[in-house]
Tab-separated table of C-alpha atoms in Angstrom:
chain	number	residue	atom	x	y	z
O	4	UNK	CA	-7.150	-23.586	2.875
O	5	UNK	CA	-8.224	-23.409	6.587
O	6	UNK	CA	-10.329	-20.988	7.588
O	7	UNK	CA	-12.753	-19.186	10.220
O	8	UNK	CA	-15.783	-20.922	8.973
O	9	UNK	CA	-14.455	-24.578	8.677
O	10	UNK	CA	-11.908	-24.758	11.339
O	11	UNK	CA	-12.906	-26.209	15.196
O	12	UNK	CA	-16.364	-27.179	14.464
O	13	UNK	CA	-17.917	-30.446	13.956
O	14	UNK	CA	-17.463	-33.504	12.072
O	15	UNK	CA	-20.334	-33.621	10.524
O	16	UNK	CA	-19.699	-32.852	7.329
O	17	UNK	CA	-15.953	-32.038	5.579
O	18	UNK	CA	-14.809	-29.237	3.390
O	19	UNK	CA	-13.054	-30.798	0.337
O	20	UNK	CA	-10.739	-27.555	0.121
O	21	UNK	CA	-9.471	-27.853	3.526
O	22	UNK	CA	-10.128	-31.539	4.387
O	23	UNK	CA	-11.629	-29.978	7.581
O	24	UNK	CA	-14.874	-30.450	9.461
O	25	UNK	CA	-17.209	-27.495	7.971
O	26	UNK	CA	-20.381	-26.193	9.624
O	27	UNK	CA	-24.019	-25.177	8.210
O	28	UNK	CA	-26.920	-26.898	6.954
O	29	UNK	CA	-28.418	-28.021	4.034
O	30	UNK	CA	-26.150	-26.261	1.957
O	31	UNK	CA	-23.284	-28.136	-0.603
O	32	UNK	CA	-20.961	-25.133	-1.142
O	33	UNK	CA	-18.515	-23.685	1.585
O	34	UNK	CA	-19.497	-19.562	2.430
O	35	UNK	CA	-18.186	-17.115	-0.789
O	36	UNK	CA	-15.392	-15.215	-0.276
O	37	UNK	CA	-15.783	-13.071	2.424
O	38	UNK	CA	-12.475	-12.501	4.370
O	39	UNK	CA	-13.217	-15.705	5.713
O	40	UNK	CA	-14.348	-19.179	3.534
O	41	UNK	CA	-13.039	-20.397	0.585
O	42	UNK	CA	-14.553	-19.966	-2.836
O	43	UNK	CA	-16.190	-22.890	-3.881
O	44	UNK	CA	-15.220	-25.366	-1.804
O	45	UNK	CA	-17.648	-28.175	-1.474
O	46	UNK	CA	-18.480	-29.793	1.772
O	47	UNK	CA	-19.226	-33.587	1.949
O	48	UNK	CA	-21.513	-35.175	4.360
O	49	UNK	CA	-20.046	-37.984	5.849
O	50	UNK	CA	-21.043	-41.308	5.397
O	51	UNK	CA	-21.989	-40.374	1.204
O	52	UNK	CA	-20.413	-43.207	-0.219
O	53	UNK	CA	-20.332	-40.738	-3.572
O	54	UNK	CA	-19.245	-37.888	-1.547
O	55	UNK	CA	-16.486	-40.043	0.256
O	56	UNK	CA	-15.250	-41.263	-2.960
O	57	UNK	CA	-15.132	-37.303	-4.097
O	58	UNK	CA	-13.276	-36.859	-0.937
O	59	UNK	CA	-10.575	-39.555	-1.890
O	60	UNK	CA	-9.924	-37.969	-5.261
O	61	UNK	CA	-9.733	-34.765	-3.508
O	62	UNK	CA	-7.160	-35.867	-0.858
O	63	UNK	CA	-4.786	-37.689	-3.846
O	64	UNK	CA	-2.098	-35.510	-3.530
O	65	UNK	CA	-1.642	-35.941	1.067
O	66	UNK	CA	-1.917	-40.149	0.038
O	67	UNK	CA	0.910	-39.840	-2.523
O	68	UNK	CA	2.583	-37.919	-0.277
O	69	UNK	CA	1.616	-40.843	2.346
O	70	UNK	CA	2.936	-43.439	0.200
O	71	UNK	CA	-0.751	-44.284	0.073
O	72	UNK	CA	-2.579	-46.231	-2.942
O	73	UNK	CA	-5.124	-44.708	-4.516
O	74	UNK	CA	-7.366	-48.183	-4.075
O	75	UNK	CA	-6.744	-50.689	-1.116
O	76	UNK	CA	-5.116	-48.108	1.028
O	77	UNK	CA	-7.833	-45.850	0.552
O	78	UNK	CA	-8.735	-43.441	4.073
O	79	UNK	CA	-12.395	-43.320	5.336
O	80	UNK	CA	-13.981	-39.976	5.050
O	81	UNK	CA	-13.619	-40.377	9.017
O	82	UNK	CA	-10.021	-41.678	9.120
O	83	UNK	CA	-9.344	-39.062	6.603
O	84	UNK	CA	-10.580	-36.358	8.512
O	85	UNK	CA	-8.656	-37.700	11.583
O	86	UNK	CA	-5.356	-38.362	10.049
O	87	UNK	CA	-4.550	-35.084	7.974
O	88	UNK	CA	-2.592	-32.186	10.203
O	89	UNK	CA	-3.071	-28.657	8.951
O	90	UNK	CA	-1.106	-25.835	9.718
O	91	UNK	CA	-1.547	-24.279	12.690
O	92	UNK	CA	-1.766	-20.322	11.960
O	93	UNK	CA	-2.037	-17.525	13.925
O	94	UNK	CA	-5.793	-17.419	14.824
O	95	UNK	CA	-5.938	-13.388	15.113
O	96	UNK	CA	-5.891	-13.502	11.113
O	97	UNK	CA	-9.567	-15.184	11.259
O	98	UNK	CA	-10.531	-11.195	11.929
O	99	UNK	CA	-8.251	-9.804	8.897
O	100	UNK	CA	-10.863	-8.762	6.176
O	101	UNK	CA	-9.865	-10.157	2.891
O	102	UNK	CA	-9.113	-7.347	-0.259
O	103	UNK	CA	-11.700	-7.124	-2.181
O	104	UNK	CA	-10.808	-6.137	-5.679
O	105	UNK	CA	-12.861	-4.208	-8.383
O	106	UNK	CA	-14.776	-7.069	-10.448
O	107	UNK	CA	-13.530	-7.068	-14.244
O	108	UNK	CA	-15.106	-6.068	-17.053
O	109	UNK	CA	-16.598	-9.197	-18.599
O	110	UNK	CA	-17.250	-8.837	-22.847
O	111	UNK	CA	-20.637	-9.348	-23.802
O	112	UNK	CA	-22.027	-9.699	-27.376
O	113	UNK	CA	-23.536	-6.460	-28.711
O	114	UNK	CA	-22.890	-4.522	-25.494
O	115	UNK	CA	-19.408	-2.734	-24.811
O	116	UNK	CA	-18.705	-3.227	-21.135
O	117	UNK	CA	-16.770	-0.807	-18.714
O	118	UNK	CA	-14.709	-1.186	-16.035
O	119	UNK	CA	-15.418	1.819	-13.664
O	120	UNK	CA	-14.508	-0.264	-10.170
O	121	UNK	CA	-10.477	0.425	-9.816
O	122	UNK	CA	-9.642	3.691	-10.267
O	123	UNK	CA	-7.368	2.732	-13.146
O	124	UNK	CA	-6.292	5.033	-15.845
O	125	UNK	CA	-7.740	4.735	-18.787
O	126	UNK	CA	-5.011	6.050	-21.320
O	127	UNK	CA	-2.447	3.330	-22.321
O	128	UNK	CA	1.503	3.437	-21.301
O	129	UNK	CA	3.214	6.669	-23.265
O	130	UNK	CA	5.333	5.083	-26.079
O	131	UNK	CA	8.313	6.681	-24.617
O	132	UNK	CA	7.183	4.488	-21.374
O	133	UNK	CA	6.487	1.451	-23.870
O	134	UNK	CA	10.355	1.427	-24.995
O	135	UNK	CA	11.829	2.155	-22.212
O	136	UNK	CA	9.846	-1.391	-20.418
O	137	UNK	CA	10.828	-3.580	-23.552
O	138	UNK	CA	14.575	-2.292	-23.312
O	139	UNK	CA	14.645	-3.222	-19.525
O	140	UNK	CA	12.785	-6.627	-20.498
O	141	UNK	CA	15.872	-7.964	-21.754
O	142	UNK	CA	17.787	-7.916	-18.773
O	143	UNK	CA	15.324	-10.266	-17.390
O	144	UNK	CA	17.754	-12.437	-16.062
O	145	UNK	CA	19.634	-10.368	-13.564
O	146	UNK	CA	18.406	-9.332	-10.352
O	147	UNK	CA	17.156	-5.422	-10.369
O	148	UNK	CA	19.366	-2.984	-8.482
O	149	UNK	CA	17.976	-3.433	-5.039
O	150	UNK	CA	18.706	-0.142	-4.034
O	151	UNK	CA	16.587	1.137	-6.943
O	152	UNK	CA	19.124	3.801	-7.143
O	153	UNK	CA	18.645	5.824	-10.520
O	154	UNK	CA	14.836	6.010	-9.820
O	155	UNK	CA	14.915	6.833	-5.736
O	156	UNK	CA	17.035	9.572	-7.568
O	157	UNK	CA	14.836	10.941	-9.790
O	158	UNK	CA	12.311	10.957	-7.112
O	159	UNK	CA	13.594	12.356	-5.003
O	160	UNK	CA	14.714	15.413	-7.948
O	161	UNK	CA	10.835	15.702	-8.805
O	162	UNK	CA	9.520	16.473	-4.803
O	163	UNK	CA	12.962	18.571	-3.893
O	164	UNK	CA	14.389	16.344	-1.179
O	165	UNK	CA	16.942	14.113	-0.749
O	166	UNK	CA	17.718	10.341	-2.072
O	167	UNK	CA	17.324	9.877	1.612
O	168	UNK	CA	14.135	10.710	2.338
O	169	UNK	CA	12.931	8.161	-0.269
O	170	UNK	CA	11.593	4.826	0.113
O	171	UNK	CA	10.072	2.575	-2.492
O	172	UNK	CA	8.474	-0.904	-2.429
O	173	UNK	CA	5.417	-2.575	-4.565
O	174	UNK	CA	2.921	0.092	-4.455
O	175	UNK	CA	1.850	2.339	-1.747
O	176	UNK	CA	-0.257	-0.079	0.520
O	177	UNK	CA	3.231	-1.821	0.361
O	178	UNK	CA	5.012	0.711	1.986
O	179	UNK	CA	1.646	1.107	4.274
O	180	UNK	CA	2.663	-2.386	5.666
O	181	UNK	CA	6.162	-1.431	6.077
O	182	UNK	CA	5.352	1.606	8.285
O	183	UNK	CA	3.255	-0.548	10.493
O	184	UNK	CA	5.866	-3.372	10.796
O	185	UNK	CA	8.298	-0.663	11.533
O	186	UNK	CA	6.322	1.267	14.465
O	187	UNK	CA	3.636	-1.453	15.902
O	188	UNK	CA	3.678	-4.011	18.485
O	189	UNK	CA	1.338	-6.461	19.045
O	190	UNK	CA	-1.706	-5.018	20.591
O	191	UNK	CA	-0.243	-1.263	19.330
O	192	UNK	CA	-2.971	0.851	17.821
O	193	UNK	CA	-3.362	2.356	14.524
O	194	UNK	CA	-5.949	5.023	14.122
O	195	UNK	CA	-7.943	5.780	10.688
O	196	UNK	CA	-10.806	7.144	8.999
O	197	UNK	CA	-13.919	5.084	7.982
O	198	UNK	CA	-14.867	4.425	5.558
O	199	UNK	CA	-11.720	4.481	3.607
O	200	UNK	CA	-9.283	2.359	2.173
O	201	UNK	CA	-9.869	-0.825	3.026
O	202	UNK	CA	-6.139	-1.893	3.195
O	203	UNK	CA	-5.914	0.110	6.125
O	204	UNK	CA	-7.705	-2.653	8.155
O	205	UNK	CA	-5.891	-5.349	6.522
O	206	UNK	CA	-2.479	-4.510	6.850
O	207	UNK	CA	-3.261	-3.457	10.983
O	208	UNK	CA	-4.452	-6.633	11.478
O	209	UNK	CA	-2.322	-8.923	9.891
O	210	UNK	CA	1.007	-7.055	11.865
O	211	UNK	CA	-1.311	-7.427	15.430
O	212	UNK	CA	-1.965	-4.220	15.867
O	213	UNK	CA	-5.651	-2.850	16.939
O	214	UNK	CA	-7.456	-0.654	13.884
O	215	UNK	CA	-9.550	2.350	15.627
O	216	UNK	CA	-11.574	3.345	13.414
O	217	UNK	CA	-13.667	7.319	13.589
O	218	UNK	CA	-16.428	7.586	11.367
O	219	UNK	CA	-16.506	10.122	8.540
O	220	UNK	CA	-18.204	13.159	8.697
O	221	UNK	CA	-21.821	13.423	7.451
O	222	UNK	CA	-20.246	14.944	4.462
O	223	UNK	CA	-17.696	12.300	3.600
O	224	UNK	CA	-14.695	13.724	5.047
O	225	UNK	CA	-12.301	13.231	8.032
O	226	UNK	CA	-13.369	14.248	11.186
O	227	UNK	CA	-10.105	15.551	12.407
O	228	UNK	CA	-10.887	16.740	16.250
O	229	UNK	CA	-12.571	13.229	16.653
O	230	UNK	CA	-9.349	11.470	15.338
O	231	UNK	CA	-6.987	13.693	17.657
O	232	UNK	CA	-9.739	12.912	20.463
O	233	UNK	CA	-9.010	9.111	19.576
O	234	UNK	CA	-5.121	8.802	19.845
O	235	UNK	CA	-3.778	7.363	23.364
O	236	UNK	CA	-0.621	6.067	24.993
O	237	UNK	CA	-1.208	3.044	22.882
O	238	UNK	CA	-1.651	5.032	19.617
O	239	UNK	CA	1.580	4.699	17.226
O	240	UNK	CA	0.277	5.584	13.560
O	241	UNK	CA	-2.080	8.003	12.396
O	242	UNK	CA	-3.619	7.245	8.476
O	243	UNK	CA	-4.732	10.355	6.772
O	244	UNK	CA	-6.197	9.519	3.241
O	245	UNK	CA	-6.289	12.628	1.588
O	246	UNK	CA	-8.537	12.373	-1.418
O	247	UNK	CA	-10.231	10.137	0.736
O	248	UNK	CA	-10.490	6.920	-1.149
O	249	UNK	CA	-13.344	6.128	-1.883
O	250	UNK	CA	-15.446	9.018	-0.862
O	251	UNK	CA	-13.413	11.295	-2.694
O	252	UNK	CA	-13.021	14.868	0.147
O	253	UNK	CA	-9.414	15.690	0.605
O	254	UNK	CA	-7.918	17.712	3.693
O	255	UNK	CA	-7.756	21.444	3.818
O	256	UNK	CA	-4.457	23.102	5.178
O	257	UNK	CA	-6.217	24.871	8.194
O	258	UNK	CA	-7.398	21.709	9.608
O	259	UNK	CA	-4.623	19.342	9.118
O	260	UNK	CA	-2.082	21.693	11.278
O	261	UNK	CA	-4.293	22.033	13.939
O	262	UNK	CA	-4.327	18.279	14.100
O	263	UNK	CA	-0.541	17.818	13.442
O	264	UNK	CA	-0.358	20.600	16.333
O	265	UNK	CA	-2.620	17.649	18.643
O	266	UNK	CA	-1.227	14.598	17.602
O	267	UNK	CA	2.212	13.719	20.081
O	268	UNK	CA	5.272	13.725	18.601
O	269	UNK	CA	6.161	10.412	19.008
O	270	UNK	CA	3.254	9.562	16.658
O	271	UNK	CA	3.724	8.659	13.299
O	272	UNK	CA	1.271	10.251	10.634
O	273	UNK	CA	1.288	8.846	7.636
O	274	UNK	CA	-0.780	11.402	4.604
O	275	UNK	CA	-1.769	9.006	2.021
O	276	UNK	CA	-1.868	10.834	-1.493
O	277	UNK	CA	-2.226	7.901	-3.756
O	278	UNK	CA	-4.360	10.825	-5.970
O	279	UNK	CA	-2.428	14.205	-5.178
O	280	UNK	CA	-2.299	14.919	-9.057
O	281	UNK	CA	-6.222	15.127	-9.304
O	282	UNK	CA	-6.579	17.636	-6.278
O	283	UNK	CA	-8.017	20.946	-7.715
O	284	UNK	CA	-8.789	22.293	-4.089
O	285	UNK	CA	-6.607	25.452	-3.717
O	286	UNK	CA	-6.988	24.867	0.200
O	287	UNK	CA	-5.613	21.406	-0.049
O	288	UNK	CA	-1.779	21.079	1.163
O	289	UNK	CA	0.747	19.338	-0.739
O	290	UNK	CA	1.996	16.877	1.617
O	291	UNK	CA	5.134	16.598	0.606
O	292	UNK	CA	5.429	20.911	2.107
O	293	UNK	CA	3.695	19.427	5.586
O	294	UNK	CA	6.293	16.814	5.562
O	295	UNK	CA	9.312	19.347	5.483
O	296	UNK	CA	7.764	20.862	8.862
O	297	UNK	CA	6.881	17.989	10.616
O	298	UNK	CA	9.324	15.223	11.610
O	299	UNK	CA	6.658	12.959	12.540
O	300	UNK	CA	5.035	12.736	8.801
O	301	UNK	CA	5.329	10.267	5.879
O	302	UNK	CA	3.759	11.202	2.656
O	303	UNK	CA	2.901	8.010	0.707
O	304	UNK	CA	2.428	8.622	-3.461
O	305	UNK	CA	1.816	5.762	-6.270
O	306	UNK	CA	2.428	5.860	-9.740
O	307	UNK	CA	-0.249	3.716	-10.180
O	308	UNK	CA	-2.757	6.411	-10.889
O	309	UNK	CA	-1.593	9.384	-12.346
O	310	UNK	CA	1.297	7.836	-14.185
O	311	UNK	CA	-0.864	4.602	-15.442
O	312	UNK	CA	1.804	1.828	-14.242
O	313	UNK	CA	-0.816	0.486	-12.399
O	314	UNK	CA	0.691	-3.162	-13.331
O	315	UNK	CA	3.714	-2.343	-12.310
O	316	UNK	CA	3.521	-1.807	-8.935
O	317	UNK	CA	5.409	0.994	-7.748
O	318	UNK	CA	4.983	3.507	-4.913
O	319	UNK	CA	7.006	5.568	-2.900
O	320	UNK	CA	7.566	7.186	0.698
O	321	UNK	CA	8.644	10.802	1.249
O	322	UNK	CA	10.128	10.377	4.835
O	323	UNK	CA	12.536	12.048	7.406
O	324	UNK	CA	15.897	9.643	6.965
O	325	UNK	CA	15.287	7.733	10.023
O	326	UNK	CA	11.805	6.283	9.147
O	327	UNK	CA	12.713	5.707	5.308
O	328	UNK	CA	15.895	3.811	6.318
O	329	UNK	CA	13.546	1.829	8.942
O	330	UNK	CA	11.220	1.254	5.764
O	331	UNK	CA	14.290	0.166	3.817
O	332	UNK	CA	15.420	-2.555	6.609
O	333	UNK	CA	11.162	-3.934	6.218
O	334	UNK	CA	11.480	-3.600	2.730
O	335	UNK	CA	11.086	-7.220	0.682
O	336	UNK	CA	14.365	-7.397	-1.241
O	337	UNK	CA	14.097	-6.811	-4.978
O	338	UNK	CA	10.657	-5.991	-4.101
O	339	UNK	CA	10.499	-3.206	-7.446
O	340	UNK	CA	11.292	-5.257	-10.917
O	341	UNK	CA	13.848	-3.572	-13.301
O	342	UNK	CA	10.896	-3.134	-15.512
O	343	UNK	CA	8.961	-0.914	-12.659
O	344	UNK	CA	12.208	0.964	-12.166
O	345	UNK	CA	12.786	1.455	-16.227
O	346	UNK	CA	9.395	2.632	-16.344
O	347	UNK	CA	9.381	4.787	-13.578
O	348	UNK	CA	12.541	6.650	-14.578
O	349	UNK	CA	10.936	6.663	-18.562
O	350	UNK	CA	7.735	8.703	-16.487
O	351	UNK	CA	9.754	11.191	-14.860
O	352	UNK	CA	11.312	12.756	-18.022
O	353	UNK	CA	9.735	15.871	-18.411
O	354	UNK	CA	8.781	15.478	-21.692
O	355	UNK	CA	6.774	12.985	-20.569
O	356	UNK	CA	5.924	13.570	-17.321
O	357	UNK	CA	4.160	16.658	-19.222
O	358	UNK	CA	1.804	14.756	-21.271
O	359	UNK	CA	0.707	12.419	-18.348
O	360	UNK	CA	-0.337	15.817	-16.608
O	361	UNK	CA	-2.325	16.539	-19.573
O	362	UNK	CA	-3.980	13.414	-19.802
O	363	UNK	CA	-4.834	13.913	-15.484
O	364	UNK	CA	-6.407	17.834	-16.779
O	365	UNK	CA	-8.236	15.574	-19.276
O	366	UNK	CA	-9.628	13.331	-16.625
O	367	UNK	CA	-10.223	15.841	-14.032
O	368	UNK	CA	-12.247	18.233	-16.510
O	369	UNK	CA	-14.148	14.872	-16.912
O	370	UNK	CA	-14.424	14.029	-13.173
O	371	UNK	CA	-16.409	17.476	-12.890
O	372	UNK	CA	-18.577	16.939	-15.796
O	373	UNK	CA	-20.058	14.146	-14.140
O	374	UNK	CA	-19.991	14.920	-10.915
O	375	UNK	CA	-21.644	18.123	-11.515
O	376	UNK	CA	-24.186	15.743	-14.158
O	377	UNK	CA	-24.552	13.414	-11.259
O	378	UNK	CA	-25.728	16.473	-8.661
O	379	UNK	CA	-28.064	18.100	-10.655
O	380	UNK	CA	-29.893	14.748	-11.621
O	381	UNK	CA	-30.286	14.929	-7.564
O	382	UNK	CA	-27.687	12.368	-6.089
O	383	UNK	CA	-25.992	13.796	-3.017
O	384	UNK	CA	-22.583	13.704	-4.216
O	385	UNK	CA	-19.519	14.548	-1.731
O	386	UNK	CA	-16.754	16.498	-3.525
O	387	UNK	CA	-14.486	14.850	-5.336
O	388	UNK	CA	-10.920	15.297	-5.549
O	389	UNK	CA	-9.489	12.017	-7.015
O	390	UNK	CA	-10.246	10.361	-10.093
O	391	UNK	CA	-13.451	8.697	-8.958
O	392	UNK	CA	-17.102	9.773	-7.247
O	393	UNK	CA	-19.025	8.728	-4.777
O	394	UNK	CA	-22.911	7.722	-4.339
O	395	UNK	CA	-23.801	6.760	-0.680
O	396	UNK	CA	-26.543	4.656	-2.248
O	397	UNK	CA	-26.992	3.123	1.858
O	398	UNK	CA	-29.148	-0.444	1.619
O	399	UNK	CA	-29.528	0.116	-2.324
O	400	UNK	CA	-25.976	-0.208	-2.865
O	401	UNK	CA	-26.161	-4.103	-4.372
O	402	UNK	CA	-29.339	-3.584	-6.478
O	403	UNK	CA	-27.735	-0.428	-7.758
O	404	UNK	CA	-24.529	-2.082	-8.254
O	405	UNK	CA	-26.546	-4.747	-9.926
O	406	UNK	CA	-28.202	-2.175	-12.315
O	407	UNK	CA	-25.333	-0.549	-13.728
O	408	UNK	CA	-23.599	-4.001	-14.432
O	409	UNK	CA	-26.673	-4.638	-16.696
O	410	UNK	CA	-26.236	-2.045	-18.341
O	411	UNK	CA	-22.325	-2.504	-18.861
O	412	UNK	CA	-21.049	-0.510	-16.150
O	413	UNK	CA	-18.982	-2.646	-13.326
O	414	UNK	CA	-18.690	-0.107	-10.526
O	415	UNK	CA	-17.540	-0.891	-6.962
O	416	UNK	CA	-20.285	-1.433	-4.365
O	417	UNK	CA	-19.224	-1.095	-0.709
O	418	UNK	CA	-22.132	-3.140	1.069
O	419	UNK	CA	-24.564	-0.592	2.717
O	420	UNK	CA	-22.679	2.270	2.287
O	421	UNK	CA	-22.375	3.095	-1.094
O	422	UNK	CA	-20.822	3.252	-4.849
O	423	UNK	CA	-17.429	3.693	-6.033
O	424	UNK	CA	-17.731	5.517	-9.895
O	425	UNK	CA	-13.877	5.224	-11.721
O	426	UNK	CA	-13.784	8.317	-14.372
O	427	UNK	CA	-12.720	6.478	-17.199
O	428	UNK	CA	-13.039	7.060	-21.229
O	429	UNK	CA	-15.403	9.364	-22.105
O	430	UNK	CA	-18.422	7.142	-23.583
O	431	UNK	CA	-18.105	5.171	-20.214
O	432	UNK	CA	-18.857	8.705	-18.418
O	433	UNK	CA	-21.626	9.351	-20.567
O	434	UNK	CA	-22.901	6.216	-19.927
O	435	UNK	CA	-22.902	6.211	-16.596
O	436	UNK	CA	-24.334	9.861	-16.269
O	437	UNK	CA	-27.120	8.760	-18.597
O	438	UNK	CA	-27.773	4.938	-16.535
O	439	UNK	CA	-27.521	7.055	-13.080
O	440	UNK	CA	-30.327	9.733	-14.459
O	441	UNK	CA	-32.768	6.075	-14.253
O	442	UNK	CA	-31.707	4.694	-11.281
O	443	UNK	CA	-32.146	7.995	-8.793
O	444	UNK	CA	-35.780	6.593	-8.276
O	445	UNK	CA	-35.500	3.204	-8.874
């Protein structure tokens, strides 16, 4: 477990997680999980006789390995430090930001708790769903058709195009990864939005290519001229997150061809839509219509969201043939599970596919009762389009974060920026409109 804040320093005292030299004083416990330490990992100071003997338990495993006893051939916490040979990875990843994952609802006694941080849906699998997964379970055995050909099918039958504009893979930010494997060279740049989905960052750095990141608007949307401004000879994606996740503004038709109309044709633009089915903005495009007009777009959808298969993990690409077989070539082999696909194709039958539109009516209705709750209790809330809200709480975004976790509410704080609300069941919403009315002040 080598990272940033142990690696290269030194040798005064030794991370037990990594068996590496750590930095810092005074302090027992490696840095929290940041993007870059491990979480608790305890550092020894050398020369502890305890601590050294903590350190020999800890490095059991490397002495069996080494043929080592556990007694007389015992290392030194010095020899020990010497003597072990870590990987040596690529050092660019020691900028990659780690995910950082909505916290889970923990139970307490006499207190239902919430979990508002993921933008999950709240409404269980449809039965119809429910059978079709437990049929498919019993074929656990075999491999899943790679090609994922029955459900690219029906995909591709529910936008109008062809099996081979479709891509699949492991969710969305999957496919995200894919298209910048498939179009970026080292030191290739990759321009977004920000603040917004903090993948986008990840998935950049981790292929080599340079994030450029343009600020949002002052009211939470894409500033469009300033991202056309920002492309160059060096630019080879565009990410257009549209709702903007997690402030929640989604693009307006106008605006998005008169950037398409900037952008060079050479450049990939990839429109994120991971919430299409909660737009109620008549001006917002579908992307999938820009995509038949442009050969230079990728729409990206989930049906993680909308559909509930969150667990499943299953997203798709609308593409022009040439980029989806690209994404196909990228593609992790039996990346989607039988199980995804089963419950995929189960979620496409109109029957159903009909009720899960109801139940994303149900939790858009919702989405404006509390947005429009939040706003007139005075919090300056950008429109929302997804199935979430946004507070730019600024420097009170922990203590706030902190407040509605007291009161059973686990939101999703974005350090000095602001909160992340999840519409979820309907007593959560009322909770959280009534815990927001006391915090405004606070």
């Amino acid at each position: 477990m080598l990272t940033d804040d142990c690696a290269g320093t030194t040798a005064a005292r030794v991370c037990r997680a990594c068996y590496e030299p750590g930095r810092g004083e005074g302090d027992d416990v490696h840095p929290a999980q940041d993007g870059r330490g491990g979480p608790g990992a305890v550092l020894l100071r050398v020369g502890s006789r305890a601590r050294a003997a903590a350190a020999t338990t800890a490095t059991a495993p490397l002495r069996k390995l080494a043929g080592m006893s556990a007694a007389s051939d015992a290392p030194t916490m010095e020899s020990t430090v010497a003597s072990v040979v870590v990987p040596r990875l690529r050092a660019s990843l020691a900028a990659v930001p780690a995910y950082v994952a909505g916290r889970p609802a923990v139970a307490r006694e006499g207190l239902e708790v919430y979990k508002v941080s993921s933008n999950e849906n709240p409404y269980p699998p449809l039965p119809s769903v429910l059978a079709a997964i437990t049929e498919a379970a019993a074929t656990l055995n075999r491999y899943p058709d790679m090609a994922a050909t029955a459900m690219v099918a029906a995909i591709a039958e529910r936008f109008g195009v062809a099996p081979e504009n479709i891509a699949t893979a492991t969710g969305s930010v999957r496919l995200l990864a894919q298209l910048v494997e498939i179009t970026c060279e080292p030191g290739d740049e990759v321009v977004y939005a920000w603040r917004s989905f903090e993948s986008y960052p990840i998935v950049t750095g981790v292929s080599g290519a340079r994030s450029v990141r343009v600020p949002l608007t002052a009211d939470a949307r894409h500033d469009l001229p300033a991202m056309a401004a920002a492309v160059t000879d060096a630019t080879r994606l565009v990410v257009l997150c549209s709702p903007n996740n997690p402030t929640g503004p989604a693009l307006r038709a106008a605006e998005l061809e008169e950037f398409l109309a900037a952008v060079p044709a050479d450049v990939l633009v990839v429109l994120d839509e991971a919430y299409r089915e909660f737009v109620t903005d008549p001006d917002t495009p579908d992307g999938v219509d820009v995509f038949r007009d442009h050969p230079n777009v990728v729409v990206l959808r989930t049906f993680s969201k909308a559909y509930g298969l969150a667990g499943l993990r299953v997203g798709c690409a609308v593409a022009h043939p040439e980029v989806a077989e690209a994404l196909a070539k990228a593609a992790t082999p039996f990346g989607v599970s039988g199980i995804a696909q089963a419950a995929v194709l189960a979620s496409l039958e109109p029957a159903a596919e009909a009720e899960l539109m109801e139940r994303v009516a149900a939790l858009v209705a919702e989405r404006d009762r509390v947005v429009a709750a939040l706003r007139a209790q005075g919090w300056p809330v950008p429109d929302a389009q997804g199935n979430f809200c946004w507070l730019p709480t600024g420097e009170r975004t922990a203590a706030l974060a902190a407040a509605f976790g007291a009161e059973g509410l686990v939101v999703r704080p974005f350090a000095g920026e602001g909160l992340r609300l999840t519409i979820a069941e309907t007593a959560a919403n009322d909770r959280l409109v009534g815990v927001a009315a006391t915090l405004l002040d606070a």
